[in-house]
Protein backbone atom coordinates (compact mmCIF):
# COMPACT_ATOMS: atom_id res chain seq x y z
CA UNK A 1 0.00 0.00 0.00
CA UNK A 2 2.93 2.56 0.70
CA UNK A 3 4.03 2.15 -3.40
CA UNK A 4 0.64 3.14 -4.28
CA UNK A 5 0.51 6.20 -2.03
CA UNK A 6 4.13 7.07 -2.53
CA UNK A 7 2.76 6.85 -7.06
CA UNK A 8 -0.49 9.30 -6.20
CA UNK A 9 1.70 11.82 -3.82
CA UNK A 10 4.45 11.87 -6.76
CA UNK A 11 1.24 12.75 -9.26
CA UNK A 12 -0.19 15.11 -7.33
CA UNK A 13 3.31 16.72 -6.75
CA UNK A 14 3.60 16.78 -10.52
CA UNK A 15 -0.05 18.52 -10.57
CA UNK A 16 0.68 20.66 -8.81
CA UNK A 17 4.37 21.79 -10.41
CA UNK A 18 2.25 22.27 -13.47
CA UNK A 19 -0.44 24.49 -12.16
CA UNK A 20 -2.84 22.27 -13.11
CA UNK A 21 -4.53 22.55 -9.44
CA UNK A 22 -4.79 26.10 -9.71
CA UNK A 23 -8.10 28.32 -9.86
CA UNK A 24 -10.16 25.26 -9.07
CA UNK A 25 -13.51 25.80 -8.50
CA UNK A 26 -14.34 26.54 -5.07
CA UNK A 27 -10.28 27.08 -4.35
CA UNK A 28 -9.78 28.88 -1.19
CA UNK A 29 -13.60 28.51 0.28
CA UNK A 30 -13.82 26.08 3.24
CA UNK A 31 -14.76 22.35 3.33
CA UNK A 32 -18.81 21.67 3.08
CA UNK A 33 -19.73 20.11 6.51
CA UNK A 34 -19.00 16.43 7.04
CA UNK A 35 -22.88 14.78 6.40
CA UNK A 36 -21.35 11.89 8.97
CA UNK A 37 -19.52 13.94 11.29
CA UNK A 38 -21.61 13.05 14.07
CA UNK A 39 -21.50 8.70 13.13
CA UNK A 40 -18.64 7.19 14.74
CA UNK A 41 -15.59 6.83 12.73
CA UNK A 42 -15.68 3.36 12.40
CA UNK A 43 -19.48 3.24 11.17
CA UNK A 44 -18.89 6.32 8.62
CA UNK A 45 -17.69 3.98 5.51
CA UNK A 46 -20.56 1.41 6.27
CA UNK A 47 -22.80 4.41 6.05
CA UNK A 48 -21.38 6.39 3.46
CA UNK A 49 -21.56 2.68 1.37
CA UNK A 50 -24.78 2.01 2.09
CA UNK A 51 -25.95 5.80 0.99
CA UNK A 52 -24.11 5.40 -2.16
CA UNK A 53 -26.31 2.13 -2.74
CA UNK A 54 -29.29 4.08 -2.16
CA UNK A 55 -29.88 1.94 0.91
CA UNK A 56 -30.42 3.43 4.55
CA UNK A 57 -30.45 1.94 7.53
CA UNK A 58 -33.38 0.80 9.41
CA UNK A 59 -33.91 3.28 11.62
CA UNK A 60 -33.50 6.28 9.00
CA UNK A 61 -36.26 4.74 6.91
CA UNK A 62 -38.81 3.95 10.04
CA UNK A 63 -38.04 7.94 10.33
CA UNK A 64 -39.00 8.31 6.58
CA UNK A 65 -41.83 6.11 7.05
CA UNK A 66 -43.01 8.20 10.28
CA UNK A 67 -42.81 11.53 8.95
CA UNK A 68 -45.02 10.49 6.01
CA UNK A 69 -47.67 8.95 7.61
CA UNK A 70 -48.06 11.39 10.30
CA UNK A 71 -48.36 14.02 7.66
CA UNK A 72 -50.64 12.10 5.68
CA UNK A 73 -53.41 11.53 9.01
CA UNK A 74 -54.35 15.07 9.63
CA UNK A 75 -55.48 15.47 5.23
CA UNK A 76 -57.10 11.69 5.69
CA UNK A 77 -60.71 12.07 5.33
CA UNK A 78 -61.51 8.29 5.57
CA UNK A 79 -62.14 6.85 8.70
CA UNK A 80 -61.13 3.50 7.35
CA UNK A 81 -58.24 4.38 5.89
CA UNK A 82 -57.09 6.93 8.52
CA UNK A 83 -57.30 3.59 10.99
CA UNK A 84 -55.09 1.91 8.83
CA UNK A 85 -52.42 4.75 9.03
CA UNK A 86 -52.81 5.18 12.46
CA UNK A 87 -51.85 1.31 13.18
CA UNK A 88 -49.14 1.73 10.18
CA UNK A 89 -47.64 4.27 12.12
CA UNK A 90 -48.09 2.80 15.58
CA UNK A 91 -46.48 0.00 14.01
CA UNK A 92 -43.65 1.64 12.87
CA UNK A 93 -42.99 3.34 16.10
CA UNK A 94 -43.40 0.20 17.99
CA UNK A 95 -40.48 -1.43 15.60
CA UNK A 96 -38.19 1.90 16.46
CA UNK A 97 -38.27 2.03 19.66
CA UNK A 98 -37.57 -1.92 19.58
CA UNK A 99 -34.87 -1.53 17.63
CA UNK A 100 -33.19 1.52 19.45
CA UNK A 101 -34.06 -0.38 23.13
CA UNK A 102 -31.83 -3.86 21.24
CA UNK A 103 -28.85 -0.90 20.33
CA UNK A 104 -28.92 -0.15 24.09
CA UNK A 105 -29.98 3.34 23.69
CA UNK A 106 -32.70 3.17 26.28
CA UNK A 107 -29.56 2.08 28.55
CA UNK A 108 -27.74 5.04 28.05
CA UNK A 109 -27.69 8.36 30.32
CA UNK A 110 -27.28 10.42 27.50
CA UNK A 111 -30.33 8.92 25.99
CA UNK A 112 -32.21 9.12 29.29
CA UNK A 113 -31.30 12.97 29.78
CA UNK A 114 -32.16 13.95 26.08
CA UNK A 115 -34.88 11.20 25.67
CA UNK A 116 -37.78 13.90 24.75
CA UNK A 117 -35.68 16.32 22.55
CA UNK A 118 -34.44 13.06 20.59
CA UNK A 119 -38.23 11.74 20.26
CA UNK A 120 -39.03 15.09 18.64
CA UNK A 121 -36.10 15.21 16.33
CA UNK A 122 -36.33 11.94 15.05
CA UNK A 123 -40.46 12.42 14.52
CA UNK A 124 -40.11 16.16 13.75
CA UNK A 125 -40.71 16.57 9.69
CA UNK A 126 -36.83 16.87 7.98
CA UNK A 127 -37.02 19.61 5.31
CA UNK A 128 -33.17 19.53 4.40
């Protein structure tokens, strides 16, 4: 592995000899934010894999899932069908919070002091 980084630091060396790094776009501006910054290190290429995939993990998409259905119950005019979200999304909460109690989060302090503010993040509607 050293030869191959010793080969791309000699290239970029050359590059940049050349000029042919200069006036890049966005040359001189900072770094955007980190999207993983606040995943653990060791979980960010897992994640950044899977999002490249167009998967997400379980817990992102039970989010997904929860946001949608608990916009779609207050325009429901059905009483049939607004019973059938309702269980949908009791369902899906039900399968969250089992998940995030077999991760040990329900274990944690830090989950135990922020437990409400969390809640309402993770069921608050995402508009970025």
């Amino acid at each position: 592995m050293e030869f191959v980084r010793s080969i791309a630091e000699e290239r970029i060396a050359e590059a940049i000899r050349r000029g042919e790094l200069d006036n890049l776009p966005g040359a001189g501006q900072p770094l955007p934010p980190d999207e993983l910054r606040n995943v653990p290190e060791d979980l960010r290429v897992g994640f950044k894999l899977l999002r490249n995939a167009g998967m997400m993990p379980e817990e992102m998409q039970l989010r997904k899932d929860m946001i949608t259905l608990g916009d779609l119950l207050p325009v429901c005019r059905d009483e049939k069908e607004r019973t059938k979200l309702q269980r949908e999304l009791s369902a899906k909460r039900f399968r969250y919070q089992s998940l995030m109690s077999d991760r040990g989060w329900h274990a944690s302090e830090a989950f135990t002091d922020y437990e409400s503010q969390i809640r309402r993040k993770l069921t608050e509607r995402d508009d970025s």
